[in-house]
Short mmCIF file of C-alpha atoms (C1' of nucleotides) in Angstrom, two decimals:
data_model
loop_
_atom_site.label_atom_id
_atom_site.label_comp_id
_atom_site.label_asym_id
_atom_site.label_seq_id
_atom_site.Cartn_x
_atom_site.Cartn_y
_atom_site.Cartn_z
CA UNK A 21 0.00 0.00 0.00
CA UNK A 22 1.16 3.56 -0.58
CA UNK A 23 -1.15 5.44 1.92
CA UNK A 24 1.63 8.54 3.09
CA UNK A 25 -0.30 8.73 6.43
CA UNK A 26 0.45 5.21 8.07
CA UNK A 27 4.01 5.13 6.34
CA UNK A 28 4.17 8.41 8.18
CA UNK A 29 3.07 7.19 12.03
CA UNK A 30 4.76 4.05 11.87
CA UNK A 31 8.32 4.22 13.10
CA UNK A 32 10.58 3.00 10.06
CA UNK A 33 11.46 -0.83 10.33
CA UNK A 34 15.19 0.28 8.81
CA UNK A 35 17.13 2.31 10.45
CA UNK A 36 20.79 4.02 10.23
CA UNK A 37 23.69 1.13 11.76
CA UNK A 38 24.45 3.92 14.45
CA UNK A 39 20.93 4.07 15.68
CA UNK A 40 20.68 0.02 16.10
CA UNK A 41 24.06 -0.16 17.28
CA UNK A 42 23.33 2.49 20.13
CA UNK A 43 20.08 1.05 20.47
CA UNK A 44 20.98 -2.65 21.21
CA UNK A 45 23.99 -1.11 23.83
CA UNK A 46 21.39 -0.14 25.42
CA UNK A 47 19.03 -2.67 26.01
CA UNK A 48 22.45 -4.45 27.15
CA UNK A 49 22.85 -2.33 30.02
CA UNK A 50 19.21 -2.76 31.24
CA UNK A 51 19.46 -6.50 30.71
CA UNK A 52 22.99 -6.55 32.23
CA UNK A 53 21.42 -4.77 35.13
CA UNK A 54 18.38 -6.89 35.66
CA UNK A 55 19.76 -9.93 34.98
CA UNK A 56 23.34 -10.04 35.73
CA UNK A 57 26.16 -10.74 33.22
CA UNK A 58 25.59 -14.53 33.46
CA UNK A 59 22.17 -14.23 32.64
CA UNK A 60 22.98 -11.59 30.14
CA UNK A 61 21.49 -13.81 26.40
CA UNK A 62 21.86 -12.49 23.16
CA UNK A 63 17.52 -13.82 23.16
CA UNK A 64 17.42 -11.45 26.03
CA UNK A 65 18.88 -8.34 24.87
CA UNK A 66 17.32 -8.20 21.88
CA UNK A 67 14.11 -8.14 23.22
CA UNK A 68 14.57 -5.41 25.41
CA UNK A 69 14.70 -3.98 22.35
CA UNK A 70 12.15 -5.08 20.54
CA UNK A 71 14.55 -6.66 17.71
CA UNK A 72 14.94 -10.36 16.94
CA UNK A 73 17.90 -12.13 17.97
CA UNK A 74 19.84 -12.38 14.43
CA UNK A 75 20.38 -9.08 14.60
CA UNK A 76 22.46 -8.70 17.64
CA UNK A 77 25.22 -10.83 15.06
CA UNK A 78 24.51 -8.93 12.32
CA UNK A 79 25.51 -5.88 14.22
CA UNK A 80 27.94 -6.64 16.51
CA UNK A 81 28.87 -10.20 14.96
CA UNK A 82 29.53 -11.94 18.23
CA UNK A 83 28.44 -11.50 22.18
CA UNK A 84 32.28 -10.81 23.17
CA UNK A 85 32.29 -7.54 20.67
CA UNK A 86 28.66 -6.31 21.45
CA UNK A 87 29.70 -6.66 25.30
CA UNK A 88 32.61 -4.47 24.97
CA UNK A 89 31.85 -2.02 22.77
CA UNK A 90 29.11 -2.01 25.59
CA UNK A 91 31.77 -1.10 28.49
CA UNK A 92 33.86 1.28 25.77
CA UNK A 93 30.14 3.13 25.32
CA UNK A 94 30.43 3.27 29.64
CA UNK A 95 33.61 4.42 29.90
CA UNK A 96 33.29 7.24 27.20
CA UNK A 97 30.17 8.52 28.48
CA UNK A 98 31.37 8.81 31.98
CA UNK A 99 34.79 10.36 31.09
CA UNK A 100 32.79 13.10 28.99
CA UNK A 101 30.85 13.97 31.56
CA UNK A 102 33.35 14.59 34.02
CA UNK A 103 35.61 16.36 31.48
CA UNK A 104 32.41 18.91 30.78
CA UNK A 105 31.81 19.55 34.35
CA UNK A 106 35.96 19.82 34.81
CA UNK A 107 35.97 22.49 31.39
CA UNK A 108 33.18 24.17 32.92
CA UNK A 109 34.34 25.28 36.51
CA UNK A 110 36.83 27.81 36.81
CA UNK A 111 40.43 27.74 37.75
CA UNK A 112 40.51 27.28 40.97
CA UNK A 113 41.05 23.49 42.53
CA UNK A 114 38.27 23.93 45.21
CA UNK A 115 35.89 24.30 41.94
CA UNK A 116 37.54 22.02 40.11
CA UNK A 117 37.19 19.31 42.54
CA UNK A 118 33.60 20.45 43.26
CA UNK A 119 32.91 20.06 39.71
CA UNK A 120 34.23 16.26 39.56
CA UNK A 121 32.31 15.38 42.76
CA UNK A 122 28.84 16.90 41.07
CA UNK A 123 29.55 15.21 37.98
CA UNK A 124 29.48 11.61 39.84
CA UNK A 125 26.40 12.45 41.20
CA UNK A 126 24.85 13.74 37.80
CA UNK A 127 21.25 11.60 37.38
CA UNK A 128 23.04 10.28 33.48
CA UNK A 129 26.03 8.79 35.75
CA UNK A 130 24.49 8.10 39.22
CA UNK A 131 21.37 5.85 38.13
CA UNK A 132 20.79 2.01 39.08
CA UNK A 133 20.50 0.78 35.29
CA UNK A 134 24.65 2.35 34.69
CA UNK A 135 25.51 1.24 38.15
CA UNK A 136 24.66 -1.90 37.80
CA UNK A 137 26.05 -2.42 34.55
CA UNK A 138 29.22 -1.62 35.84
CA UNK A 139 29.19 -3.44 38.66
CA UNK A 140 28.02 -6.96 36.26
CA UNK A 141 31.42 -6.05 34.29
CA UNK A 142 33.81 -5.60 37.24
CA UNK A 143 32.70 -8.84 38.82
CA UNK A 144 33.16 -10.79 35.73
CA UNK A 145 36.79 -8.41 34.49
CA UNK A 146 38.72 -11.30 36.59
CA UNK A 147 41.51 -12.83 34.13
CA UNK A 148 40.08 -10.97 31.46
CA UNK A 149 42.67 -8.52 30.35
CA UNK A 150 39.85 -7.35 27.38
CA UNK A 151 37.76 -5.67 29.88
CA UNK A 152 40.15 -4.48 31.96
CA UNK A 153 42.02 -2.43 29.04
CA UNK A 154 39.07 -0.86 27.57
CA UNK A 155 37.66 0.73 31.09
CA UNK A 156 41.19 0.98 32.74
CA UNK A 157 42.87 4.00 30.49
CA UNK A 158 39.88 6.36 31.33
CA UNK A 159 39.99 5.78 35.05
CA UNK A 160 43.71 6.13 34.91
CA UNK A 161 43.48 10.09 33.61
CA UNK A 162 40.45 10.45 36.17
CA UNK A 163 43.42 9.49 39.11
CA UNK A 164 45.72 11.90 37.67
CA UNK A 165 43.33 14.56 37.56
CA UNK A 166 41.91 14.07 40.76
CA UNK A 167 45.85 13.88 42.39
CA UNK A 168 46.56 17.17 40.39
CA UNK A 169 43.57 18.68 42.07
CA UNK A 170 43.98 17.75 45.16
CA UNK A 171 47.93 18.43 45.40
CA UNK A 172 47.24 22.12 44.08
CA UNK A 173 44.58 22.60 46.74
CA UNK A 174 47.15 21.38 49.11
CA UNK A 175 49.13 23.77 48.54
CA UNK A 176 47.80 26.70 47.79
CA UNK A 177 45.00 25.98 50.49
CA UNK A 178 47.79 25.68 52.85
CA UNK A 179 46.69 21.89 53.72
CA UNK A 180 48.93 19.18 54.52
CA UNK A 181 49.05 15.25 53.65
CA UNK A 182 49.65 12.99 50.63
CA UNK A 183 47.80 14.29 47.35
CA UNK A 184 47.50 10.15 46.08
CA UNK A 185 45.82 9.00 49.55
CA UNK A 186 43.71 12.00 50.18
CA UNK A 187 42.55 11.41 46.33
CA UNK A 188 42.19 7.93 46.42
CA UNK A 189 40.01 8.53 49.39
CA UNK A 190 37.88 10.84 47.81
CA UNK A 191 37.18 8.47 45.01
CA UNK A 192 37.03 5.68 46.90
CA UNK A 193 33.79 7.09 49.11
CA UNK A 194 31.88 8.07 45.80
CA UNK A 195 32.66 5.04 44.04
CA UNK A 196 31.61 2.98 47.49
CA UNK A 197 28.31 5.44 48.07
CA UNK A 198 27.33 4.30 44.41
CA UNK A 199 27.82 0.50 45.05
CA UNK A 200 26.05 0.91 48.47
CA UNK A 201 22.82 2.55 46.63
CA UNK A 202 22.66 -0.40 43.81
CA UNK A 203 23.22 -3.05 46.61
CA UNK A 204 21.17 -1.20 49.53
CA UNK A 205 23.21 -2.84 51.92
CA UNK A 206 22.58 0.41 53.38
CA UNK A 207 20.08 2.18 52.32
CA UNK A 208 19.89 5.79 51.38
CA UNK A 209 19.13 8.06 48.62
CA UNK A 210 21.30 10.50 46.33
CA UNK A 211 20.91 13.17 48.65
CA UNK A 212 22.64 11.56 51.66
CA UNK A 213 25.13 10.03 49.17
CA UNK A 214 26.26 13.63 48.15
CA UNK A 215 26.43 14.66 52.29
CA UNK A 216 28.43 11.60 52.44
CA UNK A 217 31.08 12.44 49.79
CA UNK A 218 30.84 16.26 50.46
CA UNK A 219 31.93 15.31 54.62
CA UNK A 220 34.89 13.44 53.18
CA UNK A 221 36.06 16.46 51.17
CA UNK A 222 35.04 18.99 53.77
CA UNK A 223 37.03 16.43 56.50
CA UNK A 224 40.19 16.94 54.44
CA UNK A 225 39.76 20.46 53.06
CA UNK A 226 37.68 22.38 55.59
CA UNK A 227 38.13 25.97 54.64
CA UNK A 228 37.19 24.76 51.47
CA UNK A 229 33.89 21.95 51.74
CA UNK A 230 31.25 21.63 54.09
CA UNK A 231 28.79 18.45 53.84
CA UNK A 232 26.45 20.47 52.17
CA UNK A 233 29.20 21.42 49.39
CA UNK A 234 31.38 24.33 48.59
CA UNK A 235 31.82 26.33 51.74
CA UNK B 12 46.62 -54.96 52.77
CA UNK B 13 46.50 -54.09 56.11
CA UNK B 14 50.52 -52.14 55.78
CA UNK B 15 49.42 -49.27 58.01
CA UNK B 16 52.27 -47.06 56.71
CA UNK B 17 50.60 -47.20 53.31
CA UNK B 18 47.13 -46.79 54.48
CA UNK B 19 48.63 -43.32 56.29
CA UNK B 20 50.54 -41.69 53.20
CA UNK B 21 47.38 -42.30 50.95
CA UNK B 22 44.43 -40.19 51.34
CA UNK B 23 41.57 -42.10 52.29
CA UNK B 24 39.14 -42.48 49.37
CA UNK B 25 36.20 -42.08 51.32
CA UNK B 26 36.14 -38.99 53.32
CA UNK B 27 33.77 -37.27 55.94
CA UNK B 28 30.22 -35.10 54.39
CA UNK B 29 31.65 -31.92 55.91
CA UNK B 30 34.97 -32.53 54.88
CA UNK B 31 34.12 -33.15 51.24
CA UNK B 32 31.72 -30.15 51.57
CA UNK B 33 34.51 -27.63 52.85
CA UNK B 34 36.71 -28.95 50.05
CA UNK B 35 33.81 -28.02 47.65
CA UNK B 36 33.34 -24.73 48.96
CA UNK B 37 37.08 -23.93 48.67
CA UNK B 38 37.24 -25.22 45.16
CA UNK B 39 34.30 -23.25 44.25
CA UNK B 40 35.95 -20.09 46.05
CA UNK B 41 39.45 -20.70 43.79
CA UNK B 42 37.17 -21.59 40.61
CA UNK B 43 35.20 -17.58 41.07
CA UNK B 44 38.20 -15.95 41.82
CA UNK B 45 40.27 -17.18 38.90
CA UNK B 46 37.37 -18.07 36.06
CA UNK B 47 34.68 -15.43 37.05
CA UNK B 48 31.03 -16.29 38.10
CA UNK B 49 30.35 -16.54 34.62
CA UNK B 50 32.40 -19.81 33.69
CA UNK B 51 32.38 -21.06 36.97
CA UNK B 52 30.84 -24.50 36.16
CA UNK B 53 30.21 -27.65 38.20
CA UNK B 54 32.89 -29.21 36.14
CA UNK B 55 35.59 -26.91 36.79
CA UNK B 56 34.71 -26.73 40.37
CA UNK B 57 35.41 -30.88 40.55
CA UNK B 58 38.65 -30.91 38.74
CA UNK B 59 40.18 -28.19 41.21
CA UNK B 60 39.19 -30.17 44.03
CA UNK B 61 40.35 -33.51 42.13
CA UNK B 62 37.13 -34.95 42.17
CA UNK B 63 34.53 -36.06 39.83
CA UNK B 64 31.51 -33.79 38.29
CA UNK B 65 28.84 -36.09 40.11
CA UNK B 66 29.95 -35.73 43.97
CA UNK B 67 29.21 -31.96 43.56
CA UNK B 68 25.76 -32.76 43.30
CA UNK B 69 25.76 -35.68 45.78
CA UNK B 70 27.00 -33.33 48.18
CA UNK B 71 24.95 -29.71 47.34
CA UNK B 72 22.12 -31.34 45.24
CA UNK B 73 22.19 -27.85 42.41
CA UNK B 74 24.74 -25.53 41.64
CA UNK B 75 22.38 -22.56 43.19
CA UNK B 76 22.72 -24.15 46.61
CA UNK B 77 26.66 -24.59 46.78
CA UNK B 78 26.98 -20.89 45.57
CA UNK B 79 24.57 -20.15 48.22
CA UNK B 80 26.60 -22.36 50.81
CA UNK B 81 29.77 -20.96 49.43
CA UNK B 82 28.76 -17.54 49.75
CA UNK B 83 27.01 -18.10 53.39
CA UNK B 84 31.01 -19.63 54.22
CA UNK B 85 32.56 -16.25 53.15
CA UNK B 86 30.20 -14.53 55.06
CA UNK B 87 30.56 -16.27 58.57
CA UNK B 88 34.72 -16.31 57.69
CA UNK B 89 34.45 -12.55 57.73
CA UNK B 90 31.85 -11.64 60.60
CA UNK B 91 34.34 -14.34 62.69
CA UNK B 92 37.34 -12.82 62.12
CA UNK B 93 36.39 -8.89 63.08
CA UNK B 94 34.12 -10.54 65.71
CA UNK B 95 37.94 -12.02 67.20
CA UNK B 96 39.68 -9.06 66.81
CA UNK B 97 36.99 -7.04 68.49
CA UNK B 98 37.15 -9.32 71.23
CA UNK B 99 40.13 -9.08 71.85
CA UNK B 100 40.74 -5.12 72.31
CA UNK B 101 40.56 -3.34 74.99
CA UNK B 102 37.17 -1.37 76.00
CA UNK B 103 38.11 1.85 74.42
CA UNK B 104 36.73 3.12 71.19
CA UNK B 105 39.87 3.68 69.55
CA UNK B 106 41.65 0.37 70.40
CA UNK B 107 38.02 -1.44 68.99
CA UNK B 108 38.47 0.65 66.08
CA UNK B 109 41.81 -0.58 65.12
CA UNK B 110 40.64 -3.76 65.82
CA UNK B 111 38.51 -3.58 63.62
CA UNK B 112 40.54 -1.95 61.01
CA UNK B 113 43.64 -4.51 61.64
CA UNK B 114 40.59 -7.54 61.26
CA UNK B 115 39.84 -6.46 57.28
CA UNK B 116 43.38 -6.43 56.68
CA UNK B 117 44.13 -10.10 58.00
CA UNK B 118 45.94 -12.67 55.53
CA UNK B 119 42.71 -14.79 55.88
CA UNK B 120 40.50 -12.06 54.54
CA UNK B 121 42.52 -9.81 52.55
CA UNK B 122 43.75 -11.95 49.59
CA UNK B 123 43.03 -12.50 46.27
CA UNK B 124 41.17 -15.65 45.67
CA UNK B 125 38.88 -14.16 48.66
CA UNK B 126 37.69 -10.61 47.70
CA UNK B 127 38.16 -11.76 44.09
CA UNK B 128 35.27 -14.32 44.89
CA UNK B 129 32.79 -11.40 46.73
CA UNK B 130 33.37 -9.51 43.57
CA UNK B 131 32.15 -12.26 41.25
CA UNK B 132 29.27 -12.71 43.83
CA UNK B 133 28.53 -9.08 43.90
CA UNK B 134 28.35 -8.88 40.31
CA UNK B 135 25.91 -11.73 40.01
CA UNK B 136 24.16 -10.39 42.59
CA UNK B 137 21.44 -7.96 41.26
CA UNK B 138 18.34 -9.09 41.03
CA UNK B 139 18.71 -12.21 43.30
CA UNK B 140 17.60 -11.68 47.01
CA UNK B 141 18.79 -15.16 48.04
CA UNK B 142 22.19 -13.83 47.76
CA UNK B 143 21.84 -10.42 49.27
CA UNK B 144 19.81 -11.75 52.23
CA UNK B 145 22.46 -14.21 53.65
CA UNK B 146 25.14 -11.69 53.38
CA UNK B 147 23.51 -8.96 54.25
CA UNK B 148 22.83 -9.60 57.68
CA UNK B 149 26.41 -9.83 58.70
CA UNK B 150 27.22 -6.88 57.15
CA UNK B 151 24.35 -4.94 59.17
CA UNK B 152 25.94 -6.17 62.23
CA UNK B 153 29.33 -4.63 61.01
CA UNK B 154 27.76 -1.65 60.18
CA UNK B 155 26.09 -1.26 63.55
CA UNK B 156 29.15 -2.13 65.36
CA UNK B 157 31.26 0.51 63.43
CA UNK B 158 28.74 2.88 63.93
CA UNK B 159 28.61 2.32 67.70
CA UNK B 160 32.86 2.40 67.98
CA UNK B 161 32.35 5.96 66.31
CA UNK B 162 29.59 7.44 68.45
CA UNK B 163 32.01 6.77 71.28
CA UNK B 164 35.09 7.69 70.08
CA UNK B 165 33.49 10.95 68.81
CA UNK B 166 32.09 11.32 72.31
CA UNK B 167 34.68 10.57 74.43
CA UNK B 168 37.80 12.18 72.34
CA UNK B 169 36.17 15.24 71.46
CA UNK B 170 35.57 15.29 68.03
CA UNK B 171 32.65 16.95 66.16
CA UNK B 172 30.52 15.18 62.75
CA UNK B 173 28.25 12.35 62.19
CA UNK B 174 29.10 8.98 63.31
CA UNK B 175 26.79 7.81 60.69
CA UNK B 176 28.53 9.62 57.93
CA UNK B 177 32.11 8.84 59.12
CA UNK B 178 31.65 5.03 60.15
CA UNK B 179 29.97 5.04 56.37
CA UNK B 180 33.28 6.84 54.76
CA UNK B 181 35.72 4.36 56.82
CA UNK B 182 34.21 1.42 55.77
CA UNK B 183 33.99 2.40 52.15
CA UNK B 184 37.51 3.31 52.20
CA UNK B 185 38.23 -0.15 53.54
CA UNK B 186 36.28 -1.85 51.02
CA UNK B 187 37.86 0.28 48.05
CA UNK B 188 41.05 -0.42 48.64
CA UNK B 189 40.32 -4.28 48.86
CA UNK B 190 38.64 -3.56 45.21
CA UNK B 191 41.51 -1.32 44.14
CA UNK B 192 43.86 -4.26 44.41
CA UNK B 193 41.99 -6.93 42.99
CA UNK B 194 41.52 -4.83 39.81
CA UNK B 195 44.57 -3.18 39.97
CA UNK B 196 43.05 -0.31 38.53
CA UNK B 197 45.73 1.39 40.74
CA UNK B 198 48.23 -0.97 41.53
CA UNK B 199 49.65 -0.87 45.22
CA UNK B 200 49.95 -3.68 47.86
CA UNK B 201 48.59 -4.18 51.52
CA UNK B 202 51.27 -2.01 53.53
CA UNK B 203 50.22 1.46 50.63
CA UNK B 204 46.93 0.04 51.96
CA UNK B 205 47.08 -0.07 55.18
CA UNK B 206 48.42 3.45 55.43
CA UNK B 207 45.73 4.69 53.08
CA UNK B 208 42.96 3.17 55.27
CA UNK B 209 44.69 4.54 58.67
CA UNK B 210 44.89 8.14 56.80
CA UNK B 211 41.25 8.20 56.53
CA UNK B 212 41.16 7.13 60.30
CA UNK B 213 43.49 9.97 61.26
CA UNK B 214 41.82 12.56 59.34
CA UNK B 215 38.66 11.95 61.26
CA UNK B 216 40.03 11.61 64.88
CA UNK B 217 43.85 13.14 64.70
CA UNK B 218 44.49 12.74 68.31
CA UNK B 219 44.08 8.80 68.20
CA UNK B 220 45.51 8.02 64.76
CA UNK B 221 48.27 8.44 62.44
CA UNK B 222 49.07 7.28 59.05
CA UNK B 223 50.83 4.40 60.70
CA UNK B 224 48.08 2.74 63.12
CA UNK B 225 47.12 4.23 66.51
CA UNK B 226 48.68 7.25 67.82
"C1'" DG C 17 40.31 -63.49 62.92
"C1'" DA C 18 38.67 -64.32 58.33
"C1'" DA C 19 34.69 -64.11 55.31
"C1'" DT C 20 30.56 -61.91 54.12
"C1'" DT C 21 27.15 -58.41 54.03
"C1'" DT C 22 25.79 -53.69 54.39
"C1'" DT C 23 26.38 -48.88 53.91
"C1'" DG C 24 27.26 -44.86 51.71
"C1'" DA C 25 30.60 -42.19 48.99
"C1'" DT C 26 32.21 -41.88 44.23
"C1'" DT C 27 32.34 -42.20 39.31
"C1'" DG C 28 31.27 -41.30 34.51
"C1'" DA C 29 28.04 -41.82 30.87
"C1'" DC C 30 23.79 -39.92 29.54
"C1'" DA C 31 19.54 -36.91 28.76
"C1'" DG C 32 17.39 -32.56 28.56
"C1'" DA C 33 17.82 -27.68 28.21
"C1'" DC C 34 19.86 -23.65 26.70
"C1'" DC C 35 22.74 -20.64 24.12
"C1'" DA C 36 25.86 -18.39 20.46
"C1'" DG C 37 26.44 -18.11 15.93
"C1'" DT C 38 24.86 -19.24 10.86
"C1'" DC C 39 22.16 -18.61 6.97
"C1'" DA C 40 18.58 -18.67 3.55
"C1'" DA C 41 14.50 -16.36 2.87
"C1'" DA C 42 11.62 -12.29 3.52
"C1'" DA C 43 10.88 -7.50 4.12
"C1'" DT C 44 12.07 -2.90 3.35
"C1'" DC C 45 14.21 0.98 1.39
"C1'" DT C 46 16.31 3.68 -2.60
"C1'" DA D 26 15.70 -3.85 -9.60
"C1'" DG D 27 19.33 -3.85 -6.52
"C1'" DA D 28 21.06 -3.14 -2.00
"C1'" DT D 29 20.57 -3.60 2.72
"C1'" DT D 30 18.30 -4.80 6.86
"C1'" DT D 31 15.59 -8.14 9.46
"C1'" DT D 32 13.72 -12.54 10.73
"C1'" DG D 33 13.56 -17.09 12.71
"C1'" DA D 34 14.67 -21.84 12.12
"C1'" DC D 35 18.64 -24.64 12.59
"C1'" DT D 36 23.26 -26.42 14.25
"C1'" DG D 37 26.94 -27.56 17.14
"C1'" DG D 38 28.56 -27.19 21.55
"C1'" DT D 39 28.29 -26.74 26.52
"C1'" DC D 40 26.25 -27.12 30.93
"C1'" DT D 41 23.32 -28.99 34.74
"C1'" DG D 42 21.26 -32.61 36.88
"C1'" DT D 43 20.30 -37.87 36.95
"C1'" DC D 44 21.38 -42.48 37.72
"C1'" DA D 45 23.05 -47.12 37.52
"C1'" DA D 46 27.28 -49.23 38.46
"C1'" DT D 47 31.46 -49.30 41.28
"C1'" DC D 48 34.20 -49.32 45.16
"C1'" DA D 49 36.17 -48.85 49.88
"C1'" DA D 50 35.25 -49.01 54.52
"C1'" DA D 51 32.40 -50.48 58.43
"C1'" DA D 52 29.42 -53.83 60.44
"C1'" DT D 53 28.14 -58.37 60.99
"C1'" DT D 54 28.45 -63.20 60.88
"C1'" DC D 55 30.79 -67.53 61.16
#
DNA sequence: GAATTTTGATTGACAGACCAGTCAAAATCT
DNA sequence: AGATTTTGACTGGTCTGTCAATCAAAATTC
């Protein structure tokens, strides 16, 4: 039939390989985080999104490649949004860090569905050096930013301590709040997550942070 | 034959249910921690205990009940060990605190094919209450414990902030570092730390900690 | 004390289920 | 019409759970 109007409502059965691509990541991080990795079926993923399973292959041509250009999509997206938040705030290292500790708790970053999905990967990454490349380069220029900050606020806040231990603190607490929230071993909610991680900057940087944020 | 000496230098064929059930659970333990929860199969878990594929079943009837029993091991194996240590310090605060810091940082706890095997459970986890109901009821009494130790020590040593908050921040700190060196996103061993863990201590009460252990 | 029976752990082959990847045919778009 | 995407049945392989046979030790009998 050639009637314009129901060619028009229908969404198109085709579409462009970036859309399906990005599409089908997708639905692999909500079934990752339902289901868990080892329940994680090519069946599964495809329909969450609403696609038949031969065209998980098509796309990606095997499970391995489809899961990992699934953590590479992760890793970008959180490493741009940190980096905006970073280009955004001004010179300062006070701002800066404020900025990365904000852009952790940013609802694009800090929801179950991405939590999750990272959590399914790190507790299968054992003895597989794949997974552990991809996600591992981005965290390492996260660490070096975050020691940079914190050494410069160091010293020009006229604090004293190790840069690397008072940074790997930092990141430890938000990357702990986050797994506490997607395992509820203790339960709270964003908002007491942020008091949490802004009391462990304010405890090392007081003239700086208070738990409610920039002081 | 009845040549004793022979009958001692073999190992008996027949062994004791708990025995063969401990040996399970350890083999399962070693299988997670080196293959991942993903290709952990009955199988595998058999050959690294030398045995055959059938006992495993003899002895835990499905796979879902010795990950169950193996997990509910690793549980009790942690909530013993801090239980011992807390025991054994003295009544105040602080000394119960480094107990309890000292307890996660045991041989028996803090190695590989140990936290390697939470991770693979925590991964699995999502979505499947058995597993976060066994363990999470030690790690309430942890919590509660920690949180108690802080109230004190914040009471009696003059310090100011929520014990909530800061019992929270400590154990995170504790349980990133464990994860920091099983994925050696940011490779350093037990003694970096141990110092790294008793720098968060000492930032929060000054006057009873160092970077080194108790002040 | 030796021979025999009983008990219960142990093995390995097998069946049923599930999954990743293939592919020929169908549908859709240009 | 030709090119490209999409479908779903099919295949080969792997895994879990079952079970009949085996075997060593303990119990019992002679």
């Amino acid at each position: 039939m050639t009637d314009p109007a129901a060619k028009l409502d229908a969404p198109p059965r085709k579409m462009s390989r970036e859309t399906r691509r990005q599409q089908l990541i997708e639905a692999t991080i909500e079934t990752l985080a339902l289901r868990g990795y080892a329940s994680t079926t090519l069946t599964e993923v495809a329909r969450t999104a609403g696609l038949s399973h031969g065209l998980v292959n098509f796309h990606f041509e095997t499970k391995e490649k489809l899961l990992a250009e699934t953590l590479l999509f992760l890793s970008e997206e959180y490493r741009l949004n940190w980096q905006t938040y970073l280009q955004a705030a001004g010179p300062t290292p006070a701002a800066q860090l404020h900025a990365l500790l904000r852009a952790d708790l940013d609802p694009a970053i800090c929801r179950p569905s991405r939590l999750s999905a990272w959590l399914a990967f790190w507790g299968e990454a054992q003895g597989r050096p794949m997974y552990q490349a991809r996600a591992g380069v981005n965290d390492e220029t996260y660490n070096t930013q975050m020691e940079g900050i914190c050494a410069r606020l160091i010293a020009e806040g006229g604090y004293t301590g190790s840069p690397i231990r008072i940074a790997r603190i930092i990141r430890l607490t938000t990357e702990g709040v986050w797994l506490d929230m997607i395992t509820m071993r203790a339960p709270y909610d964003v908002a007491e997550s942020q008091a949490t991680i802004y009391t462990c900057a304010a405890t090392f940087f007081p003239r700086h942070f208070g738990p409610d944020g920039l002081a």
